[in-house]
Amino acid sequence: MKGRWRADFFRNHHPITLELGCGKGEYTIGLAREYPERNFIGIDIKGARLWRGCKTAEEEHLHHVAFIRTRADHIERIFQPGEVSEIWITFPDPQPGKERKRLTSPLFLERYRRILSSRGLIHLKTDDRDLFAYTLEVLQKRKAEILLATEDLYHEYQEEPAARIQTYYESVWLEAGKKISYLRFRL
Ligand SMILES: C[S@@+](CC[C@H](N)C(=O)[O-])C[C@H]1O[C@@H](n2cnc3c(N)ncnc32)[C@H](O)[C@@H]1O
């Protein structure tokens, strides 16, 4: 499907939003319900989790949603340069001590830059303070355009679209009283 997602899979010309490490796909499904004029693709390595999102997409006839079981590491094999408009990274594993596996490392950001359109957006939601601080530092080093950075999304920016939908892990952390950090940026 590389280069043909819109024409051959979705059969429309709408922009594509990716969610990396989407788990059960709540965020992808939530966005798809809100934005019928966009296409959504959730990516995760765990098939059993993806199944939940696939089933909901099928039950609700969300034809602008797809799920791919693969590692986010391979996105350049799946999408051609500029094919993606937006990327959400929702509660990624912080991968302490394993920078190369971290979904916001310079290695991954470079992969995202290559598949994103020129004004493409990236969003990160996390409960992990260290990952948030690490990502900010990486972005500042590469002089990325930081559009919004908050360590407490639900108290400081309740009106933000990012605060409208919760992932599975997010609801667990919110119930446990944790603060949710949010970053929106361009590379
Ligand atoms: C903490 S869970 C968060 C799941 C979901 N985003 C949520 O908030 O409920 C992290 C997810 O990332 C997936 N994951 C980890 N590394 C990945 C990679 N390199 N590529 C794709 N998915 C990955 C895991 O399988 C897991 O489902």
JSON list of C-alpha atoms and ligand atoms in Angstrom, two decimals:
[
{"chain": "A", "resi": 1, "resn": "MET", "atom": "CA", "xyz": [0.00, 0.00, 0.00]},
{"chain": "A", "resi": 2, "resn": "LYS", "atom": "CA", "xyz": [3.02, 2.32, 0.22]},
{"chain": "A", "resi": 3, "resn": "GLY", "atom": "CA", "xyz": [2.04, 5.47, -1.67]},
{"chain": "A", "resi": 4, "resn": "ARG", "atom": "CA", "xyz": [-1.44, 4.06, -2.38]},
{"chain": "A", "resi": 5, "resn": "TRP", "atom": "CA", "xyz": [-3.21, 4.23, 0.99]},
{"chain": "A", "resi": 6, "resn": "ARG", "atom": "CA", "xyz": [-5.59, 6.98, -0.03]},
{"chain": "A", "resi": 7, "resn": "ALA", "atom": "CA", "xyz": [-6.30, 5.95, -3.61]},
{"chain": "A", "resi": 8, "resn": "ASP", "atom": "CA", "xyz": [-6.47, 2.15, -3.16]},
{"chain": "A", "resi": 9, "resn": "PHE", "atom": "CA", "xyz": [-7.31, 1.50, 0.48]},
{"chain": "A", "resi": 10, "resn": "PHE", "atom": "CA", "xyz": [-9.44, 4.40, 1.72]},
{"chain": "A", "resi": 11, "resn": "ARG", "atom": "CA", "xyz": [-10.57, 5.41, -1.78]},
{"chain": "A", "resi": 12, "resn": "ASN", "atom": "CA", "xyz": [-10.61, 9.11, -0.96]},
{"chain": "A", "resi": 13, "resn": "HIS", "atom": "CA", "xyz": [-8.16, 12.01, -0.87]},
{"chain": "A", "resi": 14, "resn": "HIS", "atom": "CA", "xyz": [-8.40, 12.79, 2.84]},
{"chain": "A", "resi": 15, "resn": "PRO", "atom": "CA", "xyz": [-5.30, 13.30, 4.99]},
{"chain": "A", "resi": 16, "resn": "ILE", "atom": "CA", "xyz": [-3.87, 10.38, 6.95]},
{"chain": "A", "resi": 17, "resn": "THR", "atom": "CA", "xyz": [-3.34, 10.39, 10.72]},
{"chain": "A", "resi": 18, "resn": "LEU", "atom": "CA", "xyz": [-1.22, 7.66, 12.34]},
{"chain": "A", "resi": 19, "resn": "GLU", "atom": "CA", "xyz": [-1.28, 6.49, 15.94]},
{"chain": "A", "resi": 20, "resn": "LEU", "atom": "CA", "xyz": [1.90, 4.67, 16.95]},
{"chain": "A", "resi": 21, "resn": "GLY", "atom": "CA", "xyz": [1.74, 2.08, 19.74]},
{"chain": "A", "resi": 22, "resn": "CYS", "atom": "CA", "xyz": [-2.06, 2.37, 19.62]},
{"chain": "A", "resi": 23, "resn": "GLY", "atom": "CA", "xyz": [-2.74, -0.64, 21.88]},
{"chain": "A", "resi": 24, "resn": "LYS", "atom": "CA", "xyz": [-6.48, -1.35, 21.76]},
{"chain": "A", "resi": 25, "resn": "GLY", "atom": "CA", "xyz": [-7.00, 1.59, 19.41]},
{"chain": "A", "resi": 26, "resn": "GLU", "atom": "CA", "xyz": [-9.29, 3.75, 21.58]},
{"chain": "A", "resi": 27, "resn": "TYR", "atom": "CA", "xyz": [-7.61, 6.93, 20.42]},
{"chain": "A", "resi": 28, "resn": "THR", "atom": "CA", "xyz": [-7.70, 6.04, 16.73]},
{"chain": "A", "resi": 29, "resn": "ILE", "atom": "CA", "xyz": [-11.36, 5.06, 17.02]},
{"chain": "A", "resi": 30, "resn": "GLY", "atom": "CA", "xyz": [-12.18, 8.18, 19.05]},
{"chain": "A", "resi": 31, "resn": "LEU", "atom": "CA", "xyz": [-10.55, 10.45, 16.47]},
{"chain": "A", "resi": 32, "resn": "ALA", "atom": "CA", "xyz": [-12.25, 8.60, 13.61]},
{"chain": "A", "resi": 33, "resn": "ARG", "atom": "CA", "xyz": [-15.67, 9.15, 15.21]},
{"chain": "A", "resi": 34, "resn": "GLU", "atom": "CA", "xyz": [-14.93, 12.89, 15.52]},
{"chain": "A", "resi": 35, "resn": "TYR", "atom": "CA", "xyz": [-13.31, 13.42, 12.12]},
{"chain": "A", "resi": 36, "resn": "PRO", "atom": "CA", "xyz": [-15.05, 11.51, 9.32]},
{"chain": "A", "resi": 37, "resn": "GLU", "atom": "CA", "xyz": [-13.19, 13.65, 6.78]},
{"chain": "A", "resi": 38, "resn": "ARG", "atom": "CA", "xyz": [-9.78, 12.20, 7.71]},
{"chain": "A", "resi": 39, "resn": "ASN", "atom": "CA", "xyz": [-8.26, 8.71, 7.49]},
{"chain": "A", "resi": 40, "resn": "PHE", "atom": "CA", "xyz": [-6.78, 6.96, 10.55]},
{"chain": "A", "resi": 41, "resn": "ILE", "atom": "CA", "xyz": [-4.26, 4.16, 10.89]},
{"chain": "A", "resi": 42, "resn": "GLY", "atom": "CA", "xyz": [-3.35, 2.60, 14.24]},
{"chain": "A", "resi": 43, "resn": "ILE", "atom": "CA", "xyz": [-0.07, 0.71, 14.52]},
{"chain": "A", "resi": 44, "resn": "ASP", "atom": "CA", "xyz": [1.01, -1.70, 17.26]},
{"chain": "A", "resi": 45, "resn": "ILE", "atom": "CA", "xyz": [3.11, -4.85, 17.57]},
{"chain": "A", "resi": 46, "resn": "LYS", "atom": "CA", "xyz": [0.52, -6.67, 19.69]},
{"chain": "A", "resi": 47, "resn": "GLY", "atom": "CA", "xyz": [-2.20, -8.30, 17.59]},
{"chain": "A", "resi": 48, "resn": "ALA", "atom": "CA", "xyz": [-4.46, -9.20, 20.52]},
{"chain": "A", "resi": 49, "resn": "ARG", "atom": "CA", "xyz": [-4.70, -5.52, 21.49]},
{"chain": "A", "resi": 50, "resn": "LEU", "atom": "CA", "xyz": [-5.30, -4.35, 17.93]},
{"chain": "A", "resi": 51, "resn": "TRP", "atom": "CA", "xyz": [-8.15, -6.83, 17.61]},
{"chain": "A", "resi": 52, "resn": "ARG", "atom": "CA", "xyz": [-10.32, -4.68, 19.91]},
{"chain": "A", "resi": 53, "resn": "GLY", "atom": "CA", "xyz": [-9.91, -1.62, 17.71]},
{"chain": "A", "resi": 54, "resn": "CYS", "atom": "CA", "xyz": [-10.51, -3.62, 14.50]},
{"chain": "A", "resi": 55, "resn": "LYS", "atom": "CA", "xyz": [-13.72, -5.09, 15.92]},
{"chain": "A", "resi": 56, "resn": "THR", "atom": "CA", "xyz": [-15.06, -1.67, 16.92]},
{"chain": "A", "resi": 57, "resn": "ALA", "atom": "CA", "xyz": [-14.16, -0.18, 13.53]},
{"chain": "A", "resi": 58, "resn": "GLU", "atom": "CA", "xyz": [-16.03, -3.03, 11.85]},
{"chain": "A", "resi": 59, "resn": "GLU", "atom": "CA", "xyz": [-19.08, -2.81, 14.13]},
{"chain": "A", "resi": 60, "resn": "GLU", "atom": "CA", "xyz": [-19.35, 0.95, 13.65]},
{"chain": "A", "resi": 61, "resn": "HIS", "atom": "CA", "xyz": [-18.67, 0.80, 9.90]},
{"chain": "A", "resi": 62, "resn": "LEU", "atom": "CA", "xyz": [-15.71, 3.15, 10.23]},
{"chain": "A", "resi": 63, "resn": "HIS", "atom": "CA", "xyz": [-14.35, 2.69, 6.72]},
{"chain": "A", "resi": 64, "resn": "HIS", "atom": "CA", "xyz": [-11.77, 5.45, 7.22]},
{"chain": "A", "resi": 65, "resn": "VAL", "atom": "CA", "xyz": [-9.92, 3.40, 9.88]},
{"chain": "A", "resi": 66, "resn": "ALA", "atom": "CA", "xyz": [-7.20, 0.77, 9.44]},
{"chain": "A", "resi": 67, "resn": "PHE", "atom": "CA", "xyz": [-4.92, -1.06, 11.85]},
{"chain": "A", "resi": 68, "resn": "ILE", "atom": "CA", "xyz": [-1.50, -2.48, 11.02]},
{"chain": "A", "resi": 69, "resn": "ARG", "atom": "CA", "xyz": [0.34, -5.01, 13.14]},
{"chain": "A", "resi": 70, "resn": "THR", "atom": "CA", "xyz": [3.97, -4.02, 12.81]},
{"chain": "A", "resi": 71, "resn": "ARG", "atom": "CA", "xyz": [6.77, -2.20, 14.58]},
{"chain": "A", "resi": 72, "resn": "ALA", "atom": "CA", "xyz": [6.74, 1.59, 14.28]},
{"chain": "A", "resi": 73, "resn": "ASP", "atom": "CA", "xyz": [10.40, 1.12, 13.30]},
{"chain": "A", "resi": 74, "resn": "HIS", "atom": "CA", "xyz": [9.21, 0.04, 9.82]},
{"chain": "A", "resi": 75, "resn": "ILE", "atom": "CA", "xyz": [7.01, 2.99, 8.91]},
{"chain": "A", "resi": 76, "resn": "GLU", "atom": "CA", "xyz": [9.20, 4.04, 6.02]},
{"chain": "A", "resi": 77, "resn": "ARG", "atom": "CA", "xyz": [8.44, 0.71, 4.35]},
{"chain": "A", "resi": 78, "resn": "ILE", "atom": "CA", "xyz": [4.71, 1.35, 4.72]},
{"chain": "A", "resi": 79, "resn": "PHE", "atom": "CA", "xyz": [4.39, 5.03, 3.82]},
{"chain": "A", "resi": 80, "resn": "GLN", "atom": "CA", "xyz": [6.03, 7.07, 1.13]},
{"chain": "A", "resi": 81, "resn": "PRO", "atom": "CA", "xyz": [7.61, 10.48, 1.86]},
{"chain": "A", "resi": 82, "resn": "GLY", "atom": "CA", "xyz": [4.93, 13.06, 2.65]},
{"chain": "A", "resi": 83, "resn": "GLU", "atom": "CA", "xyz": [2.07, 10.51, 2.70]},
{"chain": "A", "resi": 84, "resn": "VAL", "atom": "CA", "xyz": [1.15, 11.15, 6.37]},
{"chain": "A", "resi": 85, "resn": "SER", "atom": "CA", "xyz": [-0.25, 14.42, 7.76]},
{"chain": "A", "resi": 86, "resn": "GLU", "atom": "CA", "xyz": [-0.28, 13.77, 11.47]},
{"chain": "A", "resi": 87, "resn": "ILE", "atom": "CA", "xyz": [1.20, 11.36, 14.02]},
{"chain": "A", "resi": 88, "resn": "TRP", "atom": "CA", "xyz": [-0.05, 10.62, 17.54]},
{"chain": "A", "resi": 89, "resn": "ILE", "atom": "CA", "xyz": [2.23, 8.86, 20.00]},
{"chain": "A", "resi": 90, "resn": "THR", "atom": "CA", "xyz": [0.06, 7.85, 22.92]},
{"chain": "A", "resi": 91, "resn": "PHE", "atom": "CA", "xyz": [1.59, 6.64, 26.18]},
{"chain": "A", "resi": 92, "resn": "PRO", "atom": "CA", "xyz": [4.63, 5.01, 24.63]},
{"chain": "A", "resi": 93, "resn": "ASP", "atom": "CA", "xyz": [6.79, 2.69, 26.73]},
{"chain": "A", "resi": 94, "resn": "PRO", "atom": "CA", "xyz": [9.45, 5.04, 28.21]},
{"chain": "A", "resi": 95, "resn": "GLN", "atom": "CA", "xyz": [12.21, 2.49, 27.46]},
{"chain": "A", "resi": 96, "resn": "PRO", "atom": "CA", "xyz": [14.63, 3.65, 30.18]},
{"chain": "A", "resi": 97, "resn": "GLY", "atom": "CA", "xyz": [18.22, 3.06, 29.13]},
{"chain": "A", "resi": 98, "resn": "LYS", "atom": "CA", "xyz": [17.17, 1.98, 25.60]},
{"chain": "A", "resi": 99, "resn": "GLU", "atom": "CA", "xyz": [17.11, 5.22, 23.64]},
{"chain": "A", "resi": 100, "resn": "ARG", "atom": "CA", "xyz": [17.05, 3.50, 20.24]},
{"chain": "A", "resi": 101, "resn": "LYS", "atom": "CA", "xyz": [13.70, 1.90, 21.12]},
{"chain": "A", "resi": 102, "resn": "ARG", "atom": "CA", "xyz": [12.14, 5.11, 22.42]},
{"chain": "A", "resi": 103, "resn": "LEU", "atom": "CA", "xyz": [9.44, 6.38, 20.06]},
{"chain": "A", "resi": 104, "resn": "THR", "atom": "CA", "xyz": [10.58, 10.00, 20.51]},
{"chain": "A", "resi": 105, "resn": "SER", "atom": "CA", "xyz": [14.32, 9.41, 20.05]},
{"chain": "A", "resi": 106, "resn": "PRO", "atom": "CA", "xyz": [16.19, 11.32, 17.29]},
{"chain": "A", "resi": 107, "resn": "LEU", "atom": "CA", "xyz": [16.23, 8.06, 15.28]},
{"chain": "A", "resi": 108, "resn": "PHE", "atom": "CA", "xyz": [12.42, 7.81, 15.31]},
{"chain": "A", "resi": 109, "resn": "LEU", "atom": "CA", "xyz": [11.88, 11.55, 14.81]},
{"chain": "A", "resi": 110, "resn": "GLU", "atom": "CA", "xyz": [13.95, 11.34, 11.65]},
{"chain": "A", "resi": 111, "resn": "ARG", "atom": "CA", "xyz": [11.75, 8.49, 10.39]},
{"chain": "A", "resi": 112, "resn": "TYR", "atom": "CA", "xyz": [8.64, 10.55, 11.13]},
{"chain": "A", "resi": 113, "resn": "ARG", "atom": "CA", "xyz": [10.07, 13.60, 9.34]},
{"chain": "A", "resi": 114, "resn": "ARG", "atom": "CA", "xyz": [10.55, 11.54, 6.20]},
{"chain": "A", "resi": 115, "resn": "ILE", "atom": "CA", "xyz": [6.97, 10.27, 5.94]},
{"chain": "A", "resi": 116, "resn": "LEU", "atom": "CA", "xyz": [5.26, 13.47, 7.13]},
{"chain": "A", "resi": 117, "resn": "SER", "atom": "CA", "xyz": [3.99, 16.21, 4.84]},
{"chain": "A", "resi": 118, "resn": "SER", "atom": "CA", "xyz": [5.80, 19.55, 5.12]},
{"chain": "A", "resi": 119, "resn": "ARG", "atom": "CA", "xyz": [3.49, 21.06, 7.80]},
{"chain": "A", "resi": 120, "resn": "GLY", "atom": "CA", "xyz": [2.90, 17.65, 9.41]},
{"chain": "A", "resi": 121, "resn": "LEU", "atom": "CA", "xyz": [2.07, 17.59, 13.11]},
{"chain": "A", "resi": 122, "resn": "ILE", "atom": "CA", "xyz": [3.21, 15.24, 15.87]},
{"chain": "A", "resi": 123, "resn": "HIS", "atom": "CA", "xyz": [1.42, 14.84, 19.20]},
{"chain": "A", "resi": 124, "resn": "LEU", "atom": "CA", "xyz": [2.75, 13.07, 22.28]},
{"chain": "A", "resi": 125, "resn": "LYS", "atom": "CA", "xyz": [0.69, 12.15, 25.32]},
{"chain": "A", "resi": 126, "resn": "THR", "atom": "CA", "xyz": [2.46, 10.61, 28.30]},
{"chain": "A", "resi": 127, "resn": "ASP", "atom": "CA", "xyz": [2.25, 10.15, 32.05]},
{"chain": "A", "resi": 128, "resn": "ASP", "atom": "CA", "xyz": [6.04, 9.75, 32.25]},
{"chain": "A", "resi": 129, "resn": "ARG", "atom": "CA", "xyz": [7.83, 12.93, 33.38]},
{"chain": "A", "resi": 130, "resn": "ASP", "atom": "CA", "xyz": [11.24, 11.68, 32.32]},
{"chain": "A", "resi": 131, "resn": "LEU", "atom": "CA", "xyz": [10.05, 10.83, 28.81]},
{"chain": "A", "resi": 132, "resn": "PHE", "atom": "CA", "xyz": [8.39, 14.24, 28.54]},
{"chain": "A", "resi": 133, "resn": "ALA", "atom": "CA", "xyz": [11.59, 16.04, 29.63]},
{"chain": "A", "resi": 134, "resn": "TYR", "atom": "CA", "xyz": [13.72, 13.85, 27.35]},
{"chain": "A", "resi": 135, "resn": "THR", "atom": "CA", "xyz": [11.47, 14.57, 24.35]},
{"chain": "A", "resi": 136, "resn": "LEU", "atom": "CA", "xyz": [11.52, 18.33, 24.99]},
{"chain": "A", "resi": 137, "resn": "GLU", "atom": "CA", "xyz": [15.31, 18.25, 25.12]},
{"chain": "A", "resi": 138, "resn": "VAL", "atom": "CA", "xyz": [15.55, 16.27, 21.86]},
{"chain": "A", "resi": 139, "resn": "LEU", "atom": "CA", "xyz": [13.15, 18.72, 20.18]},
{"chain": "A", "resi": 140, "resn": "GLN", "atom": "CA", "xyz": [15.01, 21.78, 21.42]},
{"chain": "A", "resi": 141, "resn": "LYS", "atom": "CA", "xyz": [18.31, 20.33, 20.17]},
{"chain": "A", "resi": 142, "resn": "ARG", "atom": "CA", "xyz": [16.92, 19.85, 16.70]},
{"chain": "A", "resi": 143, "resn": "LYS", "atom": "CA", "xyz": [15.18, 23.24, 16.79]},
{"chain": "A", "resi": 144, "resn": "ALA", "atom": "CA", "xyz": [11.76, 21.72, 16.23]},
{"chain": "A", "resi": 145, "resn": "GLU", "atom": "CA", "xyz": [8.72, 24.01, 16.33]},
{"chain": "A", "resi": 146, "resn": "ILE", "atom": "CA", "xyz": [7.04, 23.35, 19.68]},
{"chain": "A", "resi": 147, "resn": "LEU", "atom": "CA", "xyz": [3.40, 24.39, 19.44]},
{"chain": "A", "resi": 148, "resn": "LEU", "atom": "CA", "xyz": [2.19, 23.33, 22.87]},
{"chain": "A", "resi": 149, "resn": "ALA", "atom": "CA", "xyz": [3.93, 21.77, 25.86]},
{"chain": "A", "resi": 150, "resn": "THR", "atom": "CA", "xyz": [2.14, 21.08, 29.14]},
{"chain": "A", "resi": 151, "resn": "GLU", "atom": "CA", "xyz": [2.83, 18.79, 32.06]},
{"chain": "A", "resi": 152, "resn": "ASP", "atom": "CA", "xyz": [-0.80, 18.90, 33.12]},
{"chain": "A", "resi": 153, "resn": "LEU", "atom": "CA", "xyz": [-3.11, 18.76, 30.12]},
{"chain": "A", "resi": 154, "resn": "TYR", "atom": "CA", "xyz": [-6.34, 18.27, 32.05]},
{"chain": "A", "resi": 155, "resn": "HIS", "atom": "CA", "xyz": [-5.83, 21.25, 34.37]},
{"chain": "A", "resi": 156, "resn": "GLU", "atom": "CA", "xyz": [-4.16, 23.69, 32.01]},
{"chain": "A", "resi": 157, "resn": "TYR", "atom": "CA", "xyz": [-5.78, 22.93, 28.65]},
{"chain": "A", "resi": 158, "resn": "GLN", "atom": "CA", "xyz": [-9.13, 21.19, 29.20]},
{"chain": "A", "resi": 159, "resn": "GLU", "atom": "CA", "xyz": [-10.43, 22.77, 26.01]},
{"chain": "A", "resi": 160, "resn": "GLU", "atom": "CA", "xyz": [-7.72, 21.21, 23.83]},
{"chain": "A", "resi": 161, "resn": "PRO", "atom": "CA", "xyz": [-8.90, 18.49, 21.40]},
{"chain": "A", "resi": 162, "resn": "ALA", "atom": "CA", "xyz": [-6.19, 16.28, 22.97]},
{"chain": "A", "resi": 163, "resn": "ALA", "atom": "CA", "xyz": [-8.18, 16.30, 26.22]},
{"chain": "A", "resi": 164, "resn": "ARG", "atom": "CA", "xyz": [-11.36, 14.98, 24.58]},
{"chain": "A", "resi": 165, "resn": "ILE", "atom": "CA", "xyz": [-10.36, 11.33, 24.08]},
{"chain": "A", "resi": 166, "resn": "GLN", "atom": "CA", "xyz": [-8.66, 8.96, 26.52]},
{"chain": "A", "resi": 167, "resn": "THR", "atom": "CA", "xyz": [-6.70, 5.84, 25.67]},
{"chain": "A", "resi": 168, "resn": "TYR", "atom": "CA", "xyz": [-6.91, 2.72, 27.83]},
{"chain": "A", "resi": 169, "resn": "TYR", "atom": "CA", "xyz": [-3.66, 3.48, 29.69]},
{"chain": "A", "resi": 170, "resn": "GLU", "atom": "CA", "xyz": [-4.59, 7.10, 30.03]},
{"chain": "A", "resi": 171, "resn": "SER", "atom": "CA", "xyz": [-7.82, 6.27, 31.84]},
{"chain": "A", "resi": 172, "resn": "VAL", "atom": "CA", "xyz": [-5.86, 4.00, 34.20]},
{"chain": "A", "resi": 173, "resn": "TRP", "atom": "CA", "xyz": [-3.35, 6.78, 34.99]},
{"chain": "A", "resi": 174, "resn": "LEU", "atom": "CA", "xyz": [-6.05, 9.41, 35.37]},
{"chain": "A", "resi": 175, "resn": "GLU", "atom": "CA", "xyz": [-7.92, 7.23, 37.85]},
{"chain": "A", "resi": 176, "resn": "ALA", "atom": "CA", "xyz": [-4.68, 6.79, 39.78]},
{"chain": "A", "resi": 177, "resn": "GLY", "atom": "CA", "xyz": [-4.47, 10.62, 40.01]},
{"chain": "A", "resi": 178, "resn": "LYS", "atom": "CA", "xyz": [-1.48, 11.00, 37.66]},
{"chain": "A", "resi": 179, "resn": "LYS", "atom": "CA", "xyz": [-0.94, 14.11, 35.57]},
{"chain": "A", "resi": 180, "resn": "ILE", "atom": "CA", "xyz": [-0.92, 13.74, 31.81]},
{"chain": "A", "resi": 181, "resn": "SER", "atom": "CA", "xyz": [1.69, 15.62, 29.78]},
{"chain": "A", "resi": 182, "resn": "TYR", "atom": "CA", "xyz": [1.08, 16.67, 26.21]},
{"chain": "A", "resi": 183, "resn": "LEU", "atom": "CA", "xyz": [3.35, 17.98, 23.46]},
{"chain": "A", "resi": 184, "resn": "ARG", "atom": "CA", "xyz": [2.41, 19.17, 19.98]},
{"chain": "A", "resi": 185, "resn": "PHE", "atom": "CA", "xyz": [5.21, 19.96, 17.56]},
{"chain": "A", "resi": 186, "resn": "ARG", "atom": "CA", "xyz": [6.48, 20.13, 14.00]},
{"chain": "A", "resi": 187, "resn": "LEU", "atom": "CA", "xyz": [9.84, 18.86, 12.84]},
{"chain": "B", "resi": 1, "resn": "LIG", "atom": "C1", "xyz": [1.89, 1.54, 27.33]},
{"chain": "B", "resi": 1, "resn": "LIG", "atom": "S1", "xyz": [1.16, 0.86, 25.91]},
{"chain": "B", "resi": 1, "resn": "LIG", "atom": "C2", "xyz": [0.07, 2.19, 25.38]},
{"chain": "B", "resi": 1, "resn": "LIG", "atom": "C3", "xyz": [-1.05, 1.69, 24.49]},
{"chain": "B", "resi": 1, "resn": "LIG", "atom": "C4", "xyz": [-2.07, 2.75, 24.08]},
{"chain": "B", "resi": 1, "resn": "LIG", "atom": "N1", "xyz": [-1.45, 3.81, 23.31]},
{"chain": "B", "resi": 1, "resn": "LIG", "atom": "C5", "xyz": [-2.73, 3.33, 25.31]},
{"chain": "B", "resi": 1, "resn": "LIG", "atom": "O1", "xyz": [-2.40, 4.46, 25.68]},
{"chain": "B", "resi": 1, "resn": "LIG", "atom": "O2", "xyz": [-3.60, 2.63, 25.89]},
{"chain": "B", "resi": 1, "resn": "LIG", "atom": "C6", "xyz": [2.43, 0.93, 24.68]},
{"chain": "B", "resi": 1, "resn": "LIG", "atom": "C7", "xyz": [2.07, 0.22, 23.40]},
{"chain": "B", "resi": 1, "resn": "LIG", "atom": "O3", "xyz": [3.10, 0.44, 22.45]},
{"chain": "B", "resi": 1, "resn": "LIG", "atom": "C8", "xyz": [3.31, -0.77, 21.72]},
{"chain": "B", "resi": 1, "resn": "LIG", "atom": "N2", "xyz": [4.67, -0.67, 21.19]},
{"chain": "B", "resi": 1, "resn": "LIG", "atom": "C9", "xyz": [5.84, -0.65, 21.86]},
{"chain": "B", "resi": 1, "resn": "LIG", "atom": "N3", "xyz": [6.88, -0.49, 21.02]},
{"chain": "B", "resi": 1, "resn": "LIG", "atom": "C10", "xyz": [6.35, -0.43, 19.77]},
{"chain": "B", "resi": 1, "resn": "LIG", "atom": "C11", "xyz": [6.91, -0.31, 18.46]},
{"chain": "B", "resi": 1, "resn": "LIG", "atom": "N4", "xyz": [8.22, -0.21, 18.26]},
{"chain": "B", "resi": 1, "resn": "LIG", "atom": "N5", "xyz": [6.07, -0.27, 17.41]},
{"chain": "B", "resi": 1, "resn": "LIG", "atom": "C12", "xyz": [4.72, -0.38, 17.58]},
{"chain": "B", "resi": 1, "resn": "LIG", "atom": "N6", "xyz": [4.15, -0.51, 18.79]},
{"chain": "B", "resi": 1, "resn": "LIG", "atom": "C13", "xyz": [4.94, -0.53, 19.87]},
{"chain": "B", "resi": 1, "resn": "LIG", "atom": "C14", "xyz": [3.07, -1.87, 22.73]},
{"chain": "B", "resi": 1, "resn": "LIG", "atom": "O4", "xyz": [2.72, -3.09, 22.12]},
{"chain": "B", "resi": 1, "resn": "LIG", "atom": "C15", "xyz": [1.91, -1.28, 23.55]},
{"chain": "B", "resi": 1, "resn": "LIG", "atom": "O5", "xyz": [0.65, -1.67, 23.05]}
]
